[in-house]
Every structure is written in structure tokens, then in C-alpha cells.
Amino acid sequence: MSEIEGGAPTAPEQEVVRICRDLLRIDTSNYGPGQDGPGEREAADYVVAQLREVGLEPQVFESEPGRTTVSVRIAGADRDRGALCIHGHLDVVPAHAEDWSVPPFDAVERDGCLWGRGAVDMKDMVAMMLACVRHLARTGTVPPRDLLFAFFADEEAGGVLGSQFMVREHREVFDGVTEAISEVGGYSVTVDDAKGEPRRAYLLQTAEKGIAWLKLEAQGTAGHGSVPTSDNPIVHLAEAIARINAHKWPREFIASVRGLLDGLSEITGVGYSDEDAEALLERIGPAAGFVRGALQDTANITMLDAGYKHNVVPQTATAALDCRFLPGHEEDLMATIRDLAGEHVDVVVEHRDISLDSPFEGDLVERMRAALLAEDPEAAILPYCLSGGTDNKALETLGVTGYGFAPLRLPADLPFAPMFHGIDERVPLESLEFGARVLWRLVEDC
């Protein structure tokens, strides 16, 4: 239904839960390169149907069969101003049902929340986007400037078949776009202030670490498992892994991190130093993991592969390494990894993507701040650096300045940040409705 009783247009907060529920029931798991996700096309078709129902005619792009991106542009009052892209991704990481309290693709409603893979990352924001663009169309509202709504495929595998495909093959879609907003920002954490009173702070994402997904490939001499050898590739690989794991990456607090820590310190009255910020980080609970990841470069082993028979020494052994680097650190990180890997281990770049660092100032930042404060007047708005990555990286190659702004007012006891790629993802219904109201305020005032 597109209208409520009496014929009044449905407000975004009145249908955002319904849209999110529909999206969660579509399994859009992305298993990585060369493996078709089962439902990305189905989700894209759903988006198209929701847009056409209110009289919009979106564009549909397919990088490979089933890997589908949808976009729709809304003309603004001032066509000479730079356009704002509001984007989200339709795919999700896989979920193992046996690990979950509820079936991950049933969109179960429990304890005031919608549960399901993608509830946090990022079908909540996609639902807000759809609710707002539908309201624009139903009401004939003309935004202050052009708005481009983009629903990308393949973000969870680096965006090669989604946002990167779009900026490479269909950059005309982004003509005139100067700024963008997307996921992993604008959500609240609750901290006790200096008087012991709870206060919400919204983390507006202004920076992202860069990505280097590497393969460590150890070479050795194949042979019989009963014969001693000093050239075992598994041993070479294990030694390289041990060196990389033991390496202490130097800390550097970039502007967004410094702004977050300074803001938290001012609210809580808890100090910090460049060497020790733990007492302060503990005040933001589960969200501290994201912040810790932005204090320095990181390198984590995520997969291993070696050997094929118990009594055979193999010729090669490999490991997957997930590295994230701060803005300006890519060359130093790669040089350090190659040095730590050693002479017997090659470092192969499987996928890389840039870091981002946008200013915590300017007209768009002020409009995002105003939209949040209109719904939560006593809150603080602070910058932060995302330790992961978003499709804003692809848009940055076109000169588009990107921010993370998927607004959610969250209960103080909800472990929100660990649910990104975690089990039992869930989003409160009230948070979805709050986010739809905030996003609509921004759409009207951007």
C-alpha cells in the first residue's frame, strides 16, 4: 500500500519496516568472485518494483548475469548545484543458519527488532532510501539539488561487479555528483558523561582505511613426508605468519580519530594519550572495536591452504591476509609486509582499494548534523574513521566526497557494531523509523 487511511501519502517511517522486512527475506549472500549470489537480481527486481509503483523509472545495469545495480535520479530545484548520491548495497555476507538464534533469512520480529542477515549491513539503510525516494515521488517534493539513489551489487566482495563496474563502465550515471552518503555512520553510542548521566553520541563516518587483500605464497621443495627437509613451504609460511602477527604497527591518530577521541573525552571527562586510549574507548562499549581498528594499520590472517596428502611435503603453501591501512600508509604497509614475509614467501595482491579522508565540516556535514539534532536535540555528533570499507571508495575515483550516514538511534545495551558480519544481526523497529525520519529531513534540506 502506498497510502494510509484518508488518502494521505505514506510517510517514510510508516513503511520502512515493511520494506526492510521484505529485503531481509531475499537471500542476497555474496560468496565472492566467480560464485553467483542467489538473490542479488531478485533484490534488484524488488527495488525496481518499489520505484515503479510510485511512478519512477529506474535504470538497471548488469555487470554479469544476476549481478545487478539499480539507480534512479530525482531532479532538484537547483540543477547547477552538485548532486548528492545516496547509495547502498543489496548483497550480504553469507550466514550459517546453525549459528543463529533465528533463521537468518526469515526476517523474524522479536524483542522489538527485525532479525536477519543484512539487518545491520545494510538493508536497514536500503529500506530508508527506498522509503524516502518513494515519498519524494508520491508527494512531488523537489529536493534542493539533484539526488541520485543507487543500489549496488557486489559490495561485500569489493564492489568489482557493482560500484567499481558502474564508475568504470557507466560513469555518466554520476554526472554532476559531488558528494555521497552511505553506510556505517550516523548511528548512536551511549556514554556516561562527566556527571554519570547517559548521553548519546552519533558517529558520523568521515574516513575509511584502505584495503589490501593479499595472498602469501610460500615456495619449497616437494618430497616424501618421511625425509627431513629444510625447505618446507608450510614452515616458511608459518614463520612468515608468526612474524606478521607479532609485528607492532605504529599508531597514528588521523584527524577523524583525534576528533572522536577529543569529543568523547570532553563528554566523559576521561583523558587519553597517544599511547593509551583504552579507558576512554571502554566508554563506548562494543563500538570500540571499530575505533581500535582505526588507530593503526592492521594485518590479519584469514585463510590457509597447504598440502594434499599426509605423507607428502607440498611444493607450495598459501595464506590469505587482510590488511587495512590508514590514509597515506599504503606504500609503507606493503613494504613492511614484504619484509616480514621473508625470502621464501611471495606477496601477491588479490584486491586493493583506496583509503578515504573527508573533512568534518562544510554544508553537507552541517545538514547531516541538523537532521540528527532535529530528532535527538541533546546528542553529540562526532567524526570517526571506519576500519572497513564502503562503495564510497569507488565514487572517490570520480572526485566524489563520501560520508557514512545511515542514521540510527540505538538502545544503549544493543551490541550494534559487532553485528556487522556477525551472527544474530538485528535492528530495532524504532531505530528504522528514526532513521527514515532523519534521512527524510536530509533529503528535504540537502
CSV table of C-alpha atoms in Angstrom, one decimal:
chain,number,residue,atom,x,y,z
A,1,MET,CA,0.0,0.0,0.0
A,2,SER,CA,1.3,3.4,-0.9
A,3,GLU,CA,-1.2,5.5,1.1
A,4,ILE,CA,-2.6,5.4,4.7
A,5,GLU,CA,-6.2,5.9,5.6
A,6,GLY,CA,-7.7,9.1,4.4
A,7,GLY,CA,-5.5,9.2,1.3
A,8,ALA,CA,-2.5,11.0,2.9
A,9,PRO,CA,0.8,9.9,1.4
A,10,THR,CA,2.6,7.3,3.5
A,11,ALA,CA,5.5,8.9,5.4
A,12,PRO,CA,8.9,7.2,5.1
A,13,GLU,CA,8.8,6.0,8.7
A,14,GLN,CA,5.4,4.3,8.1
A,15,GLU,CA,6.8,1.8,5.5
A,16,VAL,CA,10.5,1.5,6.3
A,17,VAL,CA,9.9,-1.6,8.5
A,18,ARG,CA,7.8,-3.3,5.8
A,19,ILE,CA,10.5,-2.6,3.2
A,20,CYS,CA,13.3,-3.8,5.4
A,21,ARG,CA,11.4,-7.0,6.2
A,22,ASP,CA,10.8,-7.7,2.5
A,23,LEU,CA,14.5,-7.2,1.7
A,24,LEU,CA,15.7,-9.4,4.6
A,25,ARG,CA,13.7,-12.3,3.2
A,26,ILE,CA,15.7,-12.2,-0.1
A,27,ASP,CA,18.9,-14.2,0.3
A,28,THR,CA,21.5,-12.0,-1.4
A,29,SER,CA,24.5,-13.8,0.0
A,30,ASN,CA,27.7,-12.9,-1.9
A,31,TYR,CA,30.1,-15.8,-1.9
A,32,GLY,CA,32.9,-14.0,-3.7
A,33,PRO,CA,34.4,-13.8,-7.2
A,34,GLY,CA,33.2,-16.4,-9.6
A,35,GLN,CA,30.3,-17.5,-7.4
A,36,ASP,CA,26.9,-16.1,-8.2
A,37,GLY,CA,24.9,-14.8,-5.3
A,38,PRO,CA,21.5,-16.4,-5.2
A,39,GLY,CA,19.4,-13.3,-4.8
A,40,GLU,CA,21.0,-10.1,-5.9
A,41,ARG,CA,18.9,-10.0,-9.1
A,42,GLU,CA,15.7,-10.8,-7.1
A,43,ALA,CA,16.5,-7.9,-4.7
A,44,ALA,CA,17.2,-5.6,-7.6
A,45,ASP,CA,13.8,-6.5,-9.1
A,46,TYR,CA,12.2,-5.8,-5.8
A,47,VAL,CA,13.8,-2.3,-5.8
A,48,VAL,CA,12.7,-1.7,-9.3
A,49,ALA,CA,9.1,-2.7,-8.5
A,50,GLN,CA,9.0,-0.4,-5.4
A,51,LEU,CA,10.2,2.5,-7.6
A,52,ARG,CA,7.9,1.9,-10.5
A,53,GLU,CA,4.9,1.6,-8.1
A,54,VAL,CA,5.3,5.3,-7.4
A,55,GLY,CA,5.8,6.3,-11.0
A,56,LEU,CA,9.6,6.3,-11.2
A,57,GLU,CA,11.5,4.6,-14.0
A,58,PRO,CA,14.9,3.4,-12.7
A,59,GLN,CA,17.9,2.3,-14.7
A,60,VAL,CA,19.1,-1.2,-14.4
A,61,PHE,CA,22.7,-2.4,-15.0
A,62,GLU,CA,24.0,-5.9,-15.0
A,63,SER,CA,27.8,-6.5,-14.9
A,64,GLU,CA,27.3,-10.3,-15.1
A,65,PRO,CA,24.2,-12.4,-15.1
A,66,GLY,CA,22.4,-11.8,-11.8
A,67,ARG,CA,24.8,-9.1,-10.5
A,68,THR,CA,22.5,-6.1,-10.8
A,69,THR,CA,22.7,-2.5,-9.9
A,70,VAL,CA,19.7,-0.1,-9.9
A,71,SER,CA,19.7,3.7,-10.0
A,72,VAL,CA,17.2,6.5,-10.1
A,73,ARG,CA,17.7,10.2,-10.3
A,74,ILE,CA,15.5,12.9,-8.8
A,75,ALA,CA,15.8,16.4,-10.3
A,76,GLY,CA,16.4,19.1,-7.8
A,77,ALA,CA,15.4,22.8,-7.6
A,78,ASP,CA,19.0,24.0,-8.4
A,79,ARG,CA,20.3,21.9,-11.2
A,80,ASP,CA,23.6,23.8,-11.2
A,81,ARG,CA,24.5,22.6,-7.7
A,82,GLY,CA,26.5,19.4,-7.3
A,83,ALA,CA,24.2,16.4,-7.0
A,84,LEU,CA,24.2,14.1,-3.9
A,85,CYS,CA,24.4,10.4,-4.3
A,86,ILE,CA,22.7,8.3,-1.6
A,87,HIS,CA,23.8,4.7,-2.1
A,88,GLY,CA,23.5,1.3,-0.6
A,89,HIS,CA,24.4,-2.3,-1.5
A,90,LEU,CA,21.9,-5.2,-1.9
A,91,ASP,CA,24.3,-8.1,-1.2
A,92,VAL,CA,25.2,-9.5,2.2
A,93,VAL,CA,27.9,-11.8,3.5
A,94,PRO,CA,26.8,-15.5,3.9
A,95,ALA,CA,25.2,-16.7,7.1
A,96,HIS,CA,25.4,-20.1,8.7
A,97,ALA,CA,21.9,-20.8,10.0
A,98,GLU,CA,23.1,-23.2,12.6
A,99,ASP,CA,25.0,-20.4,14.3
A,100,TRP,CA,21.9,-18.1,14.6
A,101,SER,CA,19.1,-17.9,17.1
A,102,VAL,CA,16.6,-17.5,14.3
A,103,PRO,CA,16.7,-18.4,10.6
A,104,PRO,CA,18.9,-15.7,9.0
A,105,PHE,CA,16.6,-15.0,6.0
A,106,ASP,CA,13.2,-15.2,7.7
A,107,ALA,CA,13.1,-11.5,8.9
A,108,VAL,CA,11.8,-12.7,12.3
A,109,GLU,CA,10.4,-9.9,14.5
A,110,ARG,CA,11.4,-10.4,18.1
A,111,ASP,CA,12.1,-8.1,21.1
A,112,GLY,CA,11.2,-5.1,19.1
A,113,CYS,CA,13.8,-5.9,16.4
A,114,LEU,CA,13.9,-7.3,12.9
A,115,TRP,CA,16.4,-10.1,12.8
A,116,GLY,CA,18.2,-11.3,9.7
A,117,ARG,CA,21.4,-11.2,7.7
A,118,GLY,CA,21.6,-7.7,6.3
A,119,ALA,CA,19.6,-6.0,9.1
A,120,VAL,CA,22.7,-4.0,10.0
A,121,ASP,CA,24.8,-4.3,6.8
A,122,MET,CA,23.0,-2.8,5.1
A,123,LYS,CA,19.3,-3.5,4.2
A,124,ASP,CA,18.3,-1.1,7.0
A,125,MET,CA,19.7,1.8,5.1
A,126,VAL,CA,18.4,0.5,1.8
A,127,ALA,CA,15.0,0.4,3.3
A,128,MET,CA,15.3,4.0,4.5
A,129,MET,CA,16.5,5.0,1.0
A,130,LEU,CA,13.5,3.3,-0.7
A,131,ALA,CA,11.0,4.8,1.8
A,132,CYS,CA,12.4,8.3,1.2
A,133,VAL,CA,12.6,8.2,-2.6
A,134,ARG,CA,9.0,6.7,-2.7
A,135,HIS,CA,7.8,9.7,-0.5
A,136,LEU,CA,9.6,12.1,-2.9
A,137,ALA,CA,7.7,10.6,-5.8
A,138,ARG,CA,4.3,10.4,-4.1
A,139,THR,CA,4.4,13.9,-2.8
A,140,GLY,CA,6.1,15.5,-5.8
A,141,THR,CA,8.7,17.0,-3.4
A,142,VAL,CA,11.5,18.8,-5.3
A,143,PRO,CA,14.8,18.4,-3.3
A,144,PRO,CA,17.2,21.4,-3.1
A,145,ARG,CA,19.6,19.7,-5.6
A,146,ASP,CA,19.7,16.6,-7.7
A,147,LEU,CA,19.6,13.3,-5.8
A,148,LEU,CA,20.9,10.1,-7.2
A,149,PHE,CA,19.8,6.9,-5.4
A,150,ALA,CA,22.0,4.0,-6.3
A,151,PHE,CA,21.5,0.3,-5.2
A,152,PHE,CA,24.7,-1.5,-5.9
A,153,ALA,CA,25.6,-5.2,-6.3
A,154,ASP,CA,28.7,-6.9,-5.0
A,155,GLU,CA,29.9,-4.6,-2.3
A,156,GLU,CA,30.8,-7.5,0.0
A,157,ALA,CA,33.3,-8.8,-2.5
A,158,GLY,CA,35.0,-5.4,-3.0
A,159,GLY,CA,32.4,-3.9,-5.4
A,160,VAL,CA,34.2,-5.1,-8.6
A,161,LEU,CA,30.8,-6.2,-10.1
A,162,GLY,CA,28.9,-3.3,-8.5
A,163,SER,CA,30.2,0.2,-7.7
A,164,GLN,CA,33.5,-0.3,-9.5
A,165,PHE,CA,31.8,-1.6,-12.6
A,166,MET,CA,29.5,1.4,-12.6
A,167,VAL,CA,32.1,4.1,-12.3
A,168,ARG,CA,34.2,2.3,-14.9
A,169,GLU,CA,31.5,1.4,-17.5
A,170,HIS,CA,28.7,3.8,-16.7
A,171,ARG,CA,30.2,6.9,-15.2
A,172,GLU,CA,27.6,9.0,-17.0
A,173,VAL,CA,25.2,7.9,-14.2
A,174,PHE,CA,27.2,10.0,-11.8
A,175,ASP,CA,27.4,13.2,-13.9
A,176,GLY,CA,27.4,16.2,-11.7
A,177,VAL,CA,27.6,14.2,-8.5
A,178,THR,CA,29.9,15.9,-6.0
A,179,GLU,CA,29.1,14.2,-2.6
A,180,ALA,CA,27.7,10.9,-1.4
A,181,ILE,CA,26.4,9.2,1.7
A,182,SER,CA,26.2,5.5,2.5
A,183,GLU,CA,26.6,3.0,5.3
A,184,VAL,CA,28.4,2.6,8.7
A,185,GLY,CA,28.0,6.1,10.1
A,186,GLY,CA,25.3,8.1,11.8
A,187,TYR,CA,24.5,5.5,14.4
A,188,SER,CA,24.5,6.3,18.1
A,189,VAL,CA,26.5,5.1,21.1
A,190,THR,CA,25.6,5.9,24.6
A,191,VAL,CA,28.2,7.0,27.1
A,192,ASP,CA,28.1,8.3,30.6
A,193,ASP,CA,29.0,12.0,30.8
A,194,ALA,CA,31.3,13.5,33.5
A,195,LYS,CA,28.3,13.6,35.8
A,196,GLY,CA,27.4,10.0,35.3
A,197,GLU,CA,24.4,10.7,33.1
A,198,PRO,CA,23.9,8.8,29.9
A,199,ARG,CA,24.3,10.8,26.7
A,200,ARG,CA,24.1,9.7,23.0
A,201,ALA,CA,26.8,10.5,20.6
A,202,TYR,CA,26.3,9.8,16.8
A,203,LEU,CA,29.4,8.7,14.9
A,204,LEU,CA,29.5,10.3,11.5
A,205,GLN,CA,31.9,8.5,9.3
A,206,THR,CA,34.4,10.8,7.6
A,207,ALA,CA,37.3,8.5,6.8
A,208,GLU,CA,37.9,4.9,5.7
A,209,LYS,CA,41.0,2.8,5.9
A,210,GLY,CA,42.3,1.4,2.6
A,211,ILE,CA,42.1,-2.3,1.8
A,212,ALA,CA,44.9,-4.7,0.7
A,213,TRP,CA,43.7,-8.3,0.4
A,214,LEU,CA,46.9,-10.3,-0.1
A,215,LYS,CA,48.0,-13.8,-0.7
A,216,LEU,CA,51.1,-15.1,1.0
A,217,GLU,CA,52.6,-17.8,-1.3
A,218,ALA,CA,55.4,-19.9,0.1
A,219,GLN,CA,57.6,-21.9,-2.2
A,220,GLY,CA,59.5,-25.0,-1.1
A,221,THR,CA,60.8,-28.4,-2.3
A,222,ALA,CA,58.2,-31.2,-2.6
A,223,GLY,CA,59.2,-34.6,-1.2
A,224,HIS,CA,58.3,-37.6,0.9
A,225,GLY,CA,56.9,-36.9,4.4
A,226,SER,CA,59.5,-39.3,5.9
A,227,VAL,CA,62.5,-37.4,4.7
A,228,PRO,CA,63.9,-34.4,6.7
A,229,THR,CA,63.9,-31.1,4.8
A,230,SER,CA,64.9,-27.5,5.4
A,231,ASP,CA,62.8,-26.3,2.5
A,232,ASN,CA,59.2,-27.0,3.7
A,233,PRO,CA,56.8,-24.3,2.3
A,234,ILE,CA,54.4,-24.8,5.2
A,235,VAL,CA,57.2,-24.0,7.7
A,236,HIS,CA,58.2,-20.9,5.6
A,237,LEU,CA,54.6,-19.8,5.6
A,238,ALA,CA,54.2,-20.4,9.3
A,239,GLU,CA,57.3,-18.4,10.1
A,240,ALA,CA,56.1,-15.5,7.9
A,241,ILE,CA,52.7,-15.6,9.6
A,242,ALA,CA,54.3,-15.5,13.0
A,243,ARG,CA,56.4,-12.5,12.1
A,244,ILE,CA,53.4,-10.6,10.6
A,245,ASN,CA,51.3,-11.5,13.6
A,246,ALA,CA,53.9,-10.3,16.1
A,247,HIS,CA,54.6,-7.0,14.3
A,248,LYS,CA,53.5,-4.0,16.3
A,249,TRP,CA,52.1,-1.4,13.9
A,250,PRO,CA,52.9,2.1,15.0
A,251,ARG,CA,49.9,4.3,16.0
A,252,GLU,CA,48.9,7.4,14.2
A,253,PHE,CA,45.7,9.3,15.2
A,254,ILE,CA,44.4,10.9,12.0
A,255,ALA,CA,42.1,13.9,12.2
A,256,SER,CA,38.8,11.9,12.3
A,257,VAL,CA,40.2,9.7,15.1
A,258,ARG,CA,41.6,12.6,17.0
A,259,GLY,CA,38.2,14.4,16.7
A,260,LEU,CA,36.3,11.4,18.0
A,261,LEU,CA,38.6,10.8,21.0
A,262,ASP,CA,38.7,14.5,21.8
A,263,GLY,CA,34.9,14.7,21.7
A,264,LEU,CA,34.5,11.6,23.8
A,265,SER,CA,37.0,12.9,26.3
A,266,GLU,CA,35.1,16.2,26.6
A,267,ILE,CA,31.8,14.4,27.2
A,268,THR,CA,33.0,11.8,29.7
A,269,GLY,CA,35.8,13.7,31.4
A,270,VAL,CA,38.1,10.8,30.8
A,271,GLY,CA,41.5,11.6,29.4
A,272,TYR,CA,43.7,9.7,26.9
A,273,SER,CA,47.2,9.7,25.5
A,274,ASP,CA,48.6,8.6,22.1
A,275,GLU,CA,50.0,5.6,23.9
A,276,ASP,CA,46.9,4.7,25.9
A,277,ALA,CA,43.3,5.4,25.0
A,278,GLU,CA,41.7,2.2,26.5
A,279,ALA,CA,40.0,3.8,29.4
A,280,LEU,CA,38.2,6.2,27.0
A,281,LEU,CA,37.4,3.6,24.4
A,282,GLU,CA,35.8,1.3,27.1
A,283,ARG,CA,33.2,4.0,27.5
A,284,ILE,CA,31.7,3.3,24.0
A,285,GLY,CA,31.3,-0.4,24.6
A,286,PRO,CA,31.1,-2.7,21.6
A,287,ALA,CA,31.7,0.1,19.2
A,288,ALA,CA,35.3,0.4,20.5
A,289,GLY,CA,36.4,-2.4,18.1
A,290,PHE,CA,35.8,-0.2,15.1
A,291,VAL,CA,37.8,2.6,16.7
A,292,ARG,CA,40.7,0.4,17.8
A,293,GLY,CA,40.9,-0.8,14.2
A,294,ALA,CA,41.5,2.9,13.1
A,295,LEU,CA,44.4,3.6,15.5
A,296,GLN,CA,47.0,1.9,13.3
A,297,ASP,CA,47.4,-0.2,10.2
A,298,THR,CA,46.3,-3.9,10.6
A,299,ALA,CA,47.1,-7.3,9.1
A,300,ASN,CA,45.1,-10.4,9.9
A,301,ILE,CA,45.5,-13.9,8.5
A,302,THR,CA,42.1,-15.2,7.4
A,303,MET,CA,42.6,-18.4,5.4
A,304,LEU,CA,45.2,-21.2,5.0
A,305,ASP,CA,45.7,-23.7,2.2
A,306,ALA,CA,48.6,-26.3,2.0
A,307,GLY,CA,49.2,-29.9,1.2
A,308,TYR,CA,47.1,-32.8,-0.3
A,309,LYS,CA,48.3,-36.0,1.5
A,310,HIS,CA,49.6,-36.9,4.9
A,311,ASN,CA,52.9,-38.3,3.7
A,312,VAL,CA,53.8,-35.6,1.1
A,313,VAL,CA,55.6,-32.4,1.7
A,314,PRO,CA,53.9,-30.0,-0.8
A,315,GLN,CA,55.7,-27.5,-3.1
A,316,THR,CA,53.6,-24.5,-2.1
A,317,ALA,CA,51.5,-23.2,0.8
A,318,THR,CA,49.3,-20.2,0.8
A,319,ALA,CA,47.6,-17.9,3.3
A,320,ALA,CA,45.1,-15.1,2.9
A,321,LEU,CA,46.0,-11.8,4.6
A,322,ASP,CA,43.5,-9.0,5.2
A,323,CYS,CA,45.4,-5.7,5.5
A,324,ARG,CA,43.8,-2.3,6.2
A,325,PHE,CA,45.9,0.9,6.0
A,326,LEU,CA,45.3,4.4,7.2
A,327,PRO,CA,45.3,7.3,4.7
A,328,GLY,CA,48.8,7.8,3.3
A,329,HIS,CA,50.1,4.5,4.6
A,330,GLU,CA,49.7,2.1,1.7
A,331,GLU,CA,53.3,2.0,0.5
A,332,ASP,CA,54.7,1.6,4.0
A,333,LEU,CA,52.3,-1.2,4.8
A,334,MET,CA,53.2,-3.1,1.6
A,335,ALA,CA,56.9,-2.7,2.2
A,336,THR,CA,56.5,-3.9,5.8
A,337,ILE,CA,54.5,-7.0,4.8
A,338,ARG,CA,57.1,-7.9,2.1
A,339,ASP,CA,59.9,-7.6,4.6
A,340,LEU,CA,58.1,-9.6,7.2
A,341,ALA,CA,57.2,-12.3,4.7
A,342,GLY,CA,60.8,-13.1,4.0
A,343,GLU,CA,62.7,-14.5,1.1
A,344,HIS,CA,60.7,-17.8,0.7
A,345,VAL,CA,57.3,-16.1,0.6
A,346,ASP,CA,55.8,-14.1,-2.3
A,347,VAL,CA,53.2,-11.4,-1.6
A,348,VAL,CA,50.5,-11.3,-4.2
A,349,VAL,CA,47.9,-8.5,-4.3
A,350,GLU,CA,44.5,-10.1,-4.8
A,351,HIS,CA,42.5,-6.9,-4.3
A,352,ARG,CA,43.3,-3.4,-3.2
A,353,ASP,CA,41.2,-0.3,-2.6
A,354,ILE,CA,42.0,3.3,-1.6
A,355,SER,CA,41.6,5.0,1.8
A,356,LEU,CA,39.3,8.0,2.2
A,357,ASP,CA,39.6,11.1,4.4
A,358,SER,CA,36.8,13.7,4.1
A,359,PRO,CA,36.5,16.9,6.1
A,360,PHE,CA,34.3,17.1,9.2
A,361,GLU,CA,33.0,20.4,8.1
A,362,GLY,CA,31.1,22.0,5.2
A,363,ASP,CA,27.5,22.4,4.2
A,364,LEU,CA,26.6,18.7,3.8
A,365,VAL,CA,28.1,17.9,7.3
A,366,GLU,CA,26.1,20.7,8.8
A,367,ARG,CA,22.9,19.4,7.1
A,368,MET,CA,23.5,15.9,8.4
A,369,ARG,CA,24.2,17.3,11.9
A,370,ALA,CA,21.0,19.3,11.7
A,371,ALA,CA,18.9,16.3,10.6
A,372,LEU,CA,20.1,14.3,13.5
A,373,LEU,CA,19.7,17.0,16.1
A,374,ALA,CA,16.2,17.8,14.9
A,375,GLU,CA,15.2,14.3,16.1
A,376,ASP,CA,17.6,14.0,19.0
A,377,PRO,CA,18.4,17.5,20.2
A,378,GLU,CA,20.7,16.7,23.2
A,379,ALA,CA,23.0,14.4,21.3
A,380,ALA,CA,26.6,15.0,20.3
A,381,ILE,CA,27.8,14.5,16.7
A,382,LEU,CA,31.4,13.2,16.4
A,383,PRO,CA,33.6,12.1,13.4
A,384,TYR,CA,35.2,8.7,13.1
A,385,CYS,CA,37.3,6.6,10.8
A,386,LEU,CA,35.9,3.3,9.5
A,387,SER,CA,38.3,0.4,9.8
A,388,GLY,CA,36.5,-1.4,6.9
A,389,GLY,CA,35.4,0.0,3.6
A,390,THR,CA,32.3,1.0,1.6
A,391,ASP,CA,31.3,1.8,-2.0
A,392,ASN,CA,32.3,5.4,-1.3
A,393,LYS,CA,35.8,4.3,-2.4
A,394,ALA,CA,34.6,3.7,-6.0
A,395,LEU,CA,32.9,7.1,-6.1
A,396,GLU,CA,36.0,8.8,-4.8
A,397,THR,CA,37.8,7.9,-8.1
A,398,LEU,CA,35.3,10.2,-9.8
A,399,GLY,CA,36.1,13.0,-7.3
A,400,VAL,CA,33.0,12.4,-5.1
A,401,THR,CA,33.4,13.2,-1.4
A,402,GLY,CA,31.8,10.4,0.6
A,403,TYR,CA,30.5,10.0,4.2
A,404,GLY,CA,29.0,7.3,6.2
A,405,PHE,CA,25.5,8.3,7.3
A,406,ALA,CA,22.9,5.6,7.9
A,407,PRO,CA,21.2,7.2,10.9
A,408,LEU,CA,20.0,5.0,13.8
A,409,ARG,CA,19.2,5.9,17.4
A,410,LEU,CA,20.1,2.7,19.2
A,411,PRO,CA,19.4,1.3,22.6
A,412,ALA,CA,22.3,1.7,25.0
A,413,ASP,CA,22.6,-2.0,25.5
A,414,LEU,CA,22.4,-3.2,21.9
A,415,PRO,CA,25.8,-4.6,20.7
A,416,PHE,CA,25.4,-3.0,17.3
A,417,ALA,CA,28.9,-2.7,15.9
A,418,PRO,CA,29.8,-6.4,16.4
A,419,MET,CA,26.8,-7.4,14.3
A,420,PHE,CA,28.5,-6.3,11.1
A,421,HIS,CA,29.2,-9.7,9.5
A,422,GLY,CA,28.3,-11.2,12.9
A,423,ILE,CA,25.6,-13.6,14.0
A,424,ASP,CA,22.1,-12.6,15.1
A,425,GLU,CA,22.1,-9.3,13.1
A,426,ARG,CA,19.1,-7.3,14.2
A,427,VAL,CA,17.9,-3.7,14.0
A,428,PRO,CA,15.2,-2.2,16.3
A,429,LEU,CA,12.0,-1.2,14.6
A,430,GLU,CA,12.1,2.2,16.4
A,431,SER,CA,15.6,2.8,15.1
A,432,LEU,CA,14.5,2.1,11.5
A,433,GLU,CA,11.7,4.6,11.9
A,434,PHE,CA,14.0,7.2,13.4
A,435,GLY,CA,16.5,6.7,10.6
A,436,ALA,CA,13.8,7.2,8.0
A,437,ARG,CA,12.8,10.5,9.6
A,438,VAL,CA,16.3,11.7,9.8
A,439,LEU,CA,17.1,10.7,6.2
A,440,TRP,CA,14.0,12.4,5.0
A,441,ARG,CA,15.0,15.6,6.8
A,442,LEU,CA,18.3,15.5,5.0
A,443,VAL,CA,16.6,14.8,1.6
A,444,GLU,CA,14.5,17.9,2.1
A,445,ASP,CA,17.4,20.1,3.2
A,446,CYS,CA,20.5,18.8,1.4
